[in-house]
């Protein structure tokens, strides 16, 4: 083994040998945790990525698919309560084709596949029912594919087409939605479901679709469309109007100085109104015009007179010359005919009342009539509909404001105390860390100095050959007091070091000999 590697290993061994028992235990635990982490990371990285093979399976289909995977020795996992089967991503398409070849999944919730099972002898009633089931299954499958929808069921009410009724009824639909856990459908999603269902059935309107979720909430009421029942619509309308009026009043009298209350009545009646108007086109010539004129000239006489009762001439009447003139004009003008049909759906506002209270202290110089006009315009007040509005100046209670102020002050004091306590905790922690750091620095400094002392013997390396030189003959030495030899001091120091730490001295000498060998 090369000398540098040996020296490095020796240093590492010497460093580990200087550990205490506690340090050795911690080092062993750290190495064990590192090994466990490496093994877990390797197992996680080597684990195959799973992807859904089938989802939304019935119990029988899930069992059949799992049995097929077991027979093929394909690893799998179950999710969503056993309705979803997951397999490694690299074999998902192959296993899906195998399942399709085996006719899995076999169960069906409907759809147009039902029409494939109809025979020649199927009656008209069976054809009608099967066709309705097919549309219901396709709609339920499409709605279930929407984000947030776990499952869906659709029921259609299709009136029978016949010529023996005077008025044909419109088809209706009811949709049941089960959402995923923690998911709430938005208004746009409910509208999308209503439009999707109504567009799939001929003659169905959006208002003819009722949507209900698993919690019993009405998401779209029949006759009103998406938006819930009348109570929900009334609440939404009241909230919207109150927020609009409140925002305006806050800009006028300041926040917290006015309050708004709105009460609305939503009509659940729907109607269709048909009106016809006949209007003459202006500056348009007549289609045709005829003028009849009659003239008569007579001589008069004694027979002439005034007709009395029973058309008997009265003698002695004033005579005349018997002249008669008559003119008649007939003109046929072009007339426009306008036919208007309006459909009034349910859910319209039948009546509303708006009440506004303004703090008298904040309404100095404010005209109530002007504020009332502004509120009426913002809320859409219609007097012909019976709407009412009331704006009053009142003295607001200051109890809540005082309590809120006191609570705010108490919260600020608690926050300040918490900040002070946090600073104290951090200060104590910093002091403890500083003390531990100082103690650790002192201990490490002492150990470093203790470890550095033997290294100072390197200064004696050029003289280590003298340790093995034969001592001079005492006869040849001059007489008199002998001066201390530095080599003797070095030899004594090496001997003392060898007695205290023979292993480290041997390692040091071995390293020095290895370093000097190439020379």
Coordinates of C-alpha atoms in Angstrom, one line a residue, residues 95-475:
X95 CA -52.5 -5.8 -19.8
X96 CA -55.3 -3.6 -21.0
X97 CA -55.3 -5.3 -24.4
X98 CA -55.3 -8.7 -22.7
X99 CA -58.2 -7.7 -20.5
X100 CA -60.1 -6.5 -23.6
X101 CA -59.5 -9.8 -25.3
X102 CA -60.9 -11.6 -22.3
X103 CA -64.0 -9.4 -22.3
X104 CA -63.1 -7.4 -19.2
X105 CA -64.6 -5.4 -17.7
X106 CA -67.8 -7.2 -18.5
X107 CA -70.4 -5.2 -16.6
X108 CA -71.9 -2.2 -18.2
X109 CA -73.9 0.8 -16.9
X110 CA -75.7 1.3 -20.2
X111 CA -74.9 3.4 -23.2
X112 CA -75.4 2.8 -26.8
X113 CA -74.0 -0.8 -26.3
X114 CA -77.5 -1.7 -25.2
X115 CA -78.8 -1.2 -28.7
X116 CA -76.5 -4.0 -29.9
X117 CA -78.5 -6.5 -27.9
X118 CA -81.8 -5.7 -29.5
X119 CA -83.2 -8.4 -31.7
X120 CA -85.6 -8.5 -34.6
X121 CA -88.6 -9.4 -32.4
X122 CA -88.1 -6.5 -30.0
X123 CA -91.4 -4.5 -29.5
X124 CA -91.7 -0.8 -30.0
X125 CA -92.0 -0.3 -26.2
X126 CA -88.8 -2.2 -25.6
X127 CA -87.1 -0.2 -28.3
X128 CA -88.2 3.1 -26.7
X129 CA -87.1 2.0 -23.2
X130 CA -83.8 0.7 -24.4
X131 CA -83.1 3.9 -26.4
X132 CA -83.9 6.0 -23.3
X133 CA -81.6 3.8 -21.2
X134 CA -78.8 4.2 -23.7
X135 CA -79.0 8.0 -23.6
X136 CA -79.1 7.9 -19.8
X137 CA -76.0 5.7 -19.7
X138 CA -74.0 7.8 -22.1
X139 CA -74.9 11.0 -20.3
X140 CA -74.0 9.5 -16.9
X141 CA -70.7 8.3 -18.3
X142 CA -69.9 11.7 -19.8
X143 CA -70.8 13.6 -16.6
X144 CA -68.7 11.2 -14.5
X145 CA -65.7 12.1 -16.5
X146 CA -65.9 15.7 -15.3
X147 CA -63.3 16.9 -12.8
X148 CA -64.6 16.5 -9.2
X149 CA -67.5 14.1 -10.1
X150 CA -67.1 10.6 -8.7
X151 CA -70.3 9.1 -10.2
X152 CA -73.5 10.3 -11.8
X153 CA -76.9 8.9 -12.6
X154 CA -79.4 10.4 -15.2
X155 CA -83.1 9.8 -15.4
X156 CA -85.0 11.1 -18.4
X157 CA -88.8 11.7 -18.7
X158 CA -89.6 11.7 -22.4
X159 CA -93.2 12.2 -23.2
X160 CA -94.7 9.9 -25.8
X161 CA -95.1 11.4 -29.2
X162 CA -98.7 11.2 -30.4
X163 CA -101.1 13.2 -32.6
X164 CA -104.0 12.8 -30.2
X165 CA -103.0 15.5 -27.8
X166 CA -103.5 19.2 -28.4
X167 CA -100.3 20.3 -26.5
X168 CA -97.1 18.4 -26.4
X169 CA -95.2 18.5 -23.0
X170 CA -91.5 19.2 -22.9
X171 CA -89.1 16.4 -21.8
X172 CA -87.4 16.7 -18.4
X173 CA -84.3 15.2 -16.8
X174 CA -83.0 14.6 -13.3
X175 CA -79.3 14.2 -12.6
X176 CA -77.8 12.8 -9.4
X177 CA -74.2 13.8 -8.7
X178 CA -71.7 12.2 -6.2
X179 CA -68.7 14.4 -5.9
X180 CA -65.2 13.3 -4.7
X181 CA -64.2 13.9 -1.1
X182 CA -63.7 17.5 -0.3
X183 CA -64.9 18.7 -3.7
X184 CA -67.7 21.2 -4.4
X185 CA -69.0 21.8 -7.9
X186 CA -68.8 25.4 -9.0
X187 CA -71.7 27.3 -10.7
X188 CA -70.1 27.0 -14.0
X189 CA -69.7 23.2 -13.7
X190 CA -73.4 22.9 -12.7
X191 CA -74.4 25.0 -15.7
X192 CA -72.2 22.8 -17.9
X193 CA -74.0 19.7 -16.7
X194 CA -77.4 21.3 -17.3
X195 CA -76.4 22.4 -20.8
X196 CA -74.9 19.0 -21.6
X197 CA -78.0 17.1 -20.6
X198 CA -80.5 19.5 -22.3
X199 CA -78.5 19.5 -25.5
X200 CA -78.5 15.7 -25.7
X201 CA -82.4 15.4 -25.7
X202 CA -84.5 17.0 -28.4
X203 CA -86.8 19.7 -27.2
X204 CA -85.3 19.9 -23.7
X205 CA -84.5 23.3 -22.2
X206 CA -81.8 24.1 -19.6
X207 CA -84.6 24.9 -17.1
X208 CA -86.0 21.4 -17.5
X209 CA -82.9 19.8 -15.9
X210 CA -82.9 19.2 -12.1
X211 CA -79.5 18.5 -10.5
X212 CA -79.1 17.2 -7.0
X213 CA -75.8 16.2 -5.2
X214 CA -75.2 13.3 -2.7
X215 CA -75.8 15.7 0.3
X216 CA -79.3 16.5 -0.9
X217 CA -78.5 20.0 -2.1
X218 CA -80.4 21.3 -5.1
X219 CA -77.9 22.5 -7.6
X220 CA -80.4 23.2 -10.4
X221 CA -84.1 23.4 -9.8
X222 CA -86.7 22.4 -12.3
X223 CA -88.1 25.5 -14.0
X224 CA -85.4 27.8 -12.7
X225 CA -82.2 26.4 -14.1
X226 CA -78.8 26.3 -12.4
X227 CA -78.5 28.2 -9.2
X228 CA -80.5 26.1 -6.7
X229 CA -84.0 26.6 -5.3
X230 CA -85.8 29.9 -4.6
X231 CA -84.3 30.2 -1.1
X232 CA -80.8 29.9 -2.6
X233 CA -81.5 32.3 -5.3
X234 CA -83.1 34.8 -2.9
X235 CA -80.1 34.6 -0.6
X236 CA -77.7 35.1 -3.5
X237 CA -79.7 38.0 -4.8
X238 CA -79.9 39.6 -1.3
X239 CA -76.2 39.2 -0.7
X240 CA -75.3 40.7 -4.1
X241 CA -77.5 43.7 -3.7
X242 CA -76.5 44.4 -0.1
X243 CA -72.8 44.2 -1.0
X244 CA -73.3 46.7 -3.9
X245 CA -75.3 49.2 -1.7
X246 CA -72.9 48.7 1.2
X247 CA -69.8 49.5 -1.0
X248 CA -71.4 52.7 -2.1
X249 CA -72.4 53.8 1.4
X250 CA -68.9 53.1 2.7
X251 CA -67.5 55.5 0.2
X252 CA -70.1 58.2 1.3
X253 CA -70.2 57.9 5.1
X254 CA -67.1 55.7 5.8
X255 CA -66.8 52.1 6.7
X256 CA -68.8 50.9 9.7
X257 CA -71.1 53.9 9.6
X258 CA -73.9 52.3 7.6
X259 CA -75.6 48.9 7.5
X260 CA -77.8 47.5 4.7
X261 CA -80.5 44.8 4.9
X262 CA -82.2 43.4 1.8
X263 CA -85.3 41.1 1.7
X264 CA -86.3 39.7 -1.7
X265 CA -89.1 37.4 -2.8
X266 CA -88.4 35.1 -5.7
X267 CA -91.3 34.0 -7.9
X268 CA -91.5 30.3 -8.7
X269 CA -94.0 30.8 -11.5
X270 CA -93.2 30.6 -15.2
X271 CA -95.2 31.9 -18.1
X272 CA -95.2 32.5 -21.8
X273 CA -96.6 35.8 -23.1
X274 CA -97.7 36.2 -26.8
X275 CA -98.6 39.7 -28.1
X276 CA -99.5 41.0 -31.6
X277 CA -99.2 44.6 -32.7
X278 CA -100.4 46.2 -36.0
X279 CA -98.5 49.3 -37.0
X280 CA -98.7 51.4 -40.1
X281 CA -95.5 52.1 -41.9
X282 CA -94.7 55.8 -42.0
X283 CA -94.3 57.6 -45.4
X284 CA -95.5 54.5 -47.3
X285 CA -98.0 54.9 -50.2
X286 CA -101.3 53.1 -50.0
X287 CA -101.6 49.7 -51.6
X288 CA -104.8 50.8 -53.5
X289 CA -107.2 53.8 -53.4
X290 CA -110.8 54.3 -54.9
X291 CA -113.0 57.4 -54.9
X292 CA -116.8 57.2 -55.5
X293 CA -118.7 60.5 -56.3
X294 CA -122.5 60.8 -56.6
X295 CA -124.4 63.9 -57.8
X296 CA -128.2 64.5 -58.3
X297 CA -130.1 67.6 -59.5
X298 CA -133.9 68.0 -59.2
X299 CA -136.6 70.7 -59.8
X300 CA -138.5 70.5 -56.5
X301 CA -142.3 71.1 -56.3
X302 CA -145.3 70.9 -54.1
X303 CA -144.6 67.3 -53.4
X304 CA -141.4 68.2 -51.8
X305 CA -141.4 68.5 -48.1
X306 CA -140.1 67.1 -44.8
X307 CA -140.7 63.4 -44.1
X308 CA -142.7 62.8 -41.1
X309 CA -143.3 59.6 -39.1
X310 CA -143.5 56.4 -41.1
X311 CA -141.9 58.2 -44.1
X312 CA -145.0 60.3 -44.8
X313 CA -144.4 63.7 -46.4
X314 CA -145.6 66.6 -44.4
X315 CA -147.2 69.2 -46.6
X316 CA -146.3 72.7 -46.3
X317 CA -142.6 72.0 -45.8
X318 CA -139.9 74.2 -47.1
X319 CA -139.3 73.4 -50.8
X320 CA -135.9 72.9 -52.4
X321 CA -134.3 72.4 -55.7
X322 CA -133.5 68.7 -54.9
X323 CA -129.7 68.9 -55.6
X324 CA -127.6 66.0 -53.9
X325 CA -123.8 65.4 -53.9
X326 CA -121.9 62.5 -52.2
X327 CA -118.1 61.5 -52.4
X328 CA -116.6 58.3 -50.8
X329 CA -112.8 57.5 -50.7
X330 CA -111.5 54.0 -49.9
X331 CA -107.7 53.6 -49.2
X332 CA -106.0 50.4 -48.3
X333 CA -102.7 51.1 -46.5
X334 CA -99.8 48.7 -45.8
X335 CA -99.9 47.5 -42.2
X336 CA -97.0 45.8 -40.3
X337 CA -98.0 42.9 -38.1
X338 CA -95.6 42.2 -35.1
X339 CA -96.0 39.0 -33.1
X340 CA -93.9 38.8 -29.9
X341 CA -93.6 35.7 -27.8
X342 CA -91.8 36.0 -24.4
X343 CA -91.0 33.2 -22.0
X344 CA -90.8 34.3 -18.3
X345 CA -88.9 31.6 -16.4
X346 CA -89.3 31.0 -12.7
X347 CA -86.8 32.7 -10.4
X348 CA -87.5 36.3 -11.2
X349 CA -87.7 38.8 -8.4
X350 CA -91.3 39.4 -7.5
X351 CA -90.7 42.0 -4.8
X352 CA -87.9 43.4 -2.7
X353 CA -87.4 45.8 0.2
X354 CA -84.2 47.6 1.1
X355 CA -83.5 49.1 4.6
X356 CA -80.5 51.3 5.3
X357 CA -79.4 52.6 8.7
X358 CA -76.8 55.4 8.8
X359 CA -75.0 56.6 11.9
X360 CA -76.3 60.0 12.8
X361 CA -72.8 61.1 14.0
X362 CA -71.3 60.4 10.6
X363 CA -74.2 61.9 8.6
X364 CA -73.5 65.5 9.2
X365 CA -74.4 67.5 6.1
X366 CA -75.9 64.5 4.4
X367 CA -79.3 64.7 2.8
X368 CA -81.4 61.6 3.3
X369 CA -83.4 62.1 0.1
X370 CA -80.3 62.1 -2.0
X371 CA -79.0 58.9 -0.2
X372 CA -82.4 57.3 -0.7
X373 CA -82.3 58.0 -4.5
X374 CA -78.8 56.6 -4.7
X375 CA -79.8 53.4 -2.9
X376 CA -82.9 53.0 -5.0
X377 CA -80.8 53.2 -8.2
X378 CA -78.1 50.9 -6.9
X379 CA -80.6 48.3 -5.6
X380 CA -82.9 48.4 -8.7
X381 CA -86.0 49.5 -6.8
X382 CA -89.2 49.2 -9.0
X383 CA -92.2 50.9 -7.4
X384 CA -94.6 49.3 -9.9
X385 CA -93.5 45.9 -8.7
X386 CA -94.2 46.9 -5.1
X387 CA -90.6 47.4 -4.0
X388 CA -89.9 49.5 -0.8
X389 CA -86.9 51.4 0.4
X390 CA -86.2 53.0 3.8
X391 CA -83.2 55.2 4.8
X392 CA -83.0 56.3 8.4
X393 CA -80.5 58.2 10.5
X394 CA -80.0 56.4 13.9
X395 CA -77.5 56.5 16.7
X396 CA -75.2 53.5 16.4
X397 CA -74.2 51.6 19.6
X398 CA -70.6 52.1 20.6
X399 CA -70.4 49.1 22.9
X400 CA -69.1 46.7 20.3
X401 CA -66.6 49.3 19.1
X402 CA -65.3 49.7 22.6
X403 CA -65.1 46.0 23.2
X404 CA -63.3 45.6 19.8
X405 CA -60.9 48.4 20.8
X406 CA -60.2 46.7 24.1
X407 CA -59.8 43.3 22.5
X408 CA -57.4 44.9 19.9
X409 CA -55.3 46.5 22.6
X410 CA -55.3 43.2 24.6
X411 CA -54.2 41.4 21.4
X412 CA -51.5 43.9 20.8
X413 CA -50.3 43.6 24.4
X414 CA -50.3 39.8 24.1
X415 CA -48.4 40.0 20.8
X416 CA -45.8 42.4 22.3
X417 CA -45.4 40.0 25.3
X418 CA -45.1 37.1 23.0
X419 CA -42.4 38.9 20.9
X420 CA -40.5 39.8 24.1
X421 CA -40.7 36.2 25.3
X422 CA -39.5 35.1 21.9
X423 CA -36.6 37.5 22.1
X424 CA -35.8 36.2 25.6
X425 CA -35.9 32.6 24.4
X426 CA -33.7 33.4 21.5
X427 CA -31.3 35.3 23.7
X428 CA -31.1 32.4 26.2
X429 CA -30.6 30.0 23.3
X430 CA -27.9 32.2 21.8
X431 CA -26.2 32.5 25.2
X432 CA -26.3 28.7 25.7
X433 CA -24.9 28.1 22.2
X434 CA -22.2 30.7 22.8
X435 CA -21.2 29.1 26.1
X436 CA -21.2 25.6 24.5
X437 CA -19.1 27.0 21.6
X438 CA -16.6 28.6 24.0
X439 CA -16.3 25.4 26.0
X440 CA -16.0 23.4 22.8
X441 CA -13.3 25.8 21.5
X442 CA -11.4 25.5 24.8
X443 CA -11.6 21.7 24.8
X444 CA -10.6 21.5 21.1
X445 CA -7.8 24.0 21.7
X446 CA -6.4 21.9 24.5
X447 CA -6.7 18.7 22.4
X448 CA -5.1 20.5 19.5
X449 CA -2.2 21.6 21.6
X450 CA -1.8 18.2 23.1
X451 CA -1.8 16.7 19.6
X452 CA 0.6 19.4 18.3
X453 CA 3.3 18.8 21.0
X454 CA 4.5 15.5 19.6
X455 CA 4.7 17.1 16.2
X456 CA 7.3 19.5 17.5
X457 CA 9.7 16.5 17.6
X458 CA 10.0 16.9 13.9
X459 CA 12.5 19.6 14.6
X460 CA 14.6 16.8 16.1
X461 CA 14.4 14.7 13.0
X462 CA 17.7 15.9 11.5
X463 CA 19.4 14.7 14.8
X464 CA 17.6 11.3 15.1
X465 CA 20.7 9.6 13.5
X466 CA 22.7 10.8 16.5
X467 CA 20.5 8.7 18.7
X468 CA 22.0 5.6 17.2
X469 CA 25.6 6.9 17.1
X470 CA 28.1 5.3 19.5
X471 CA 29.0 7.5 22.4
X472 CA 32.4 9.0 22.4
X473 CA 35.2 7.5 24.5
X474 CA 35.2 9.2 27.9
X475 CA 39.1 9.1 27.8

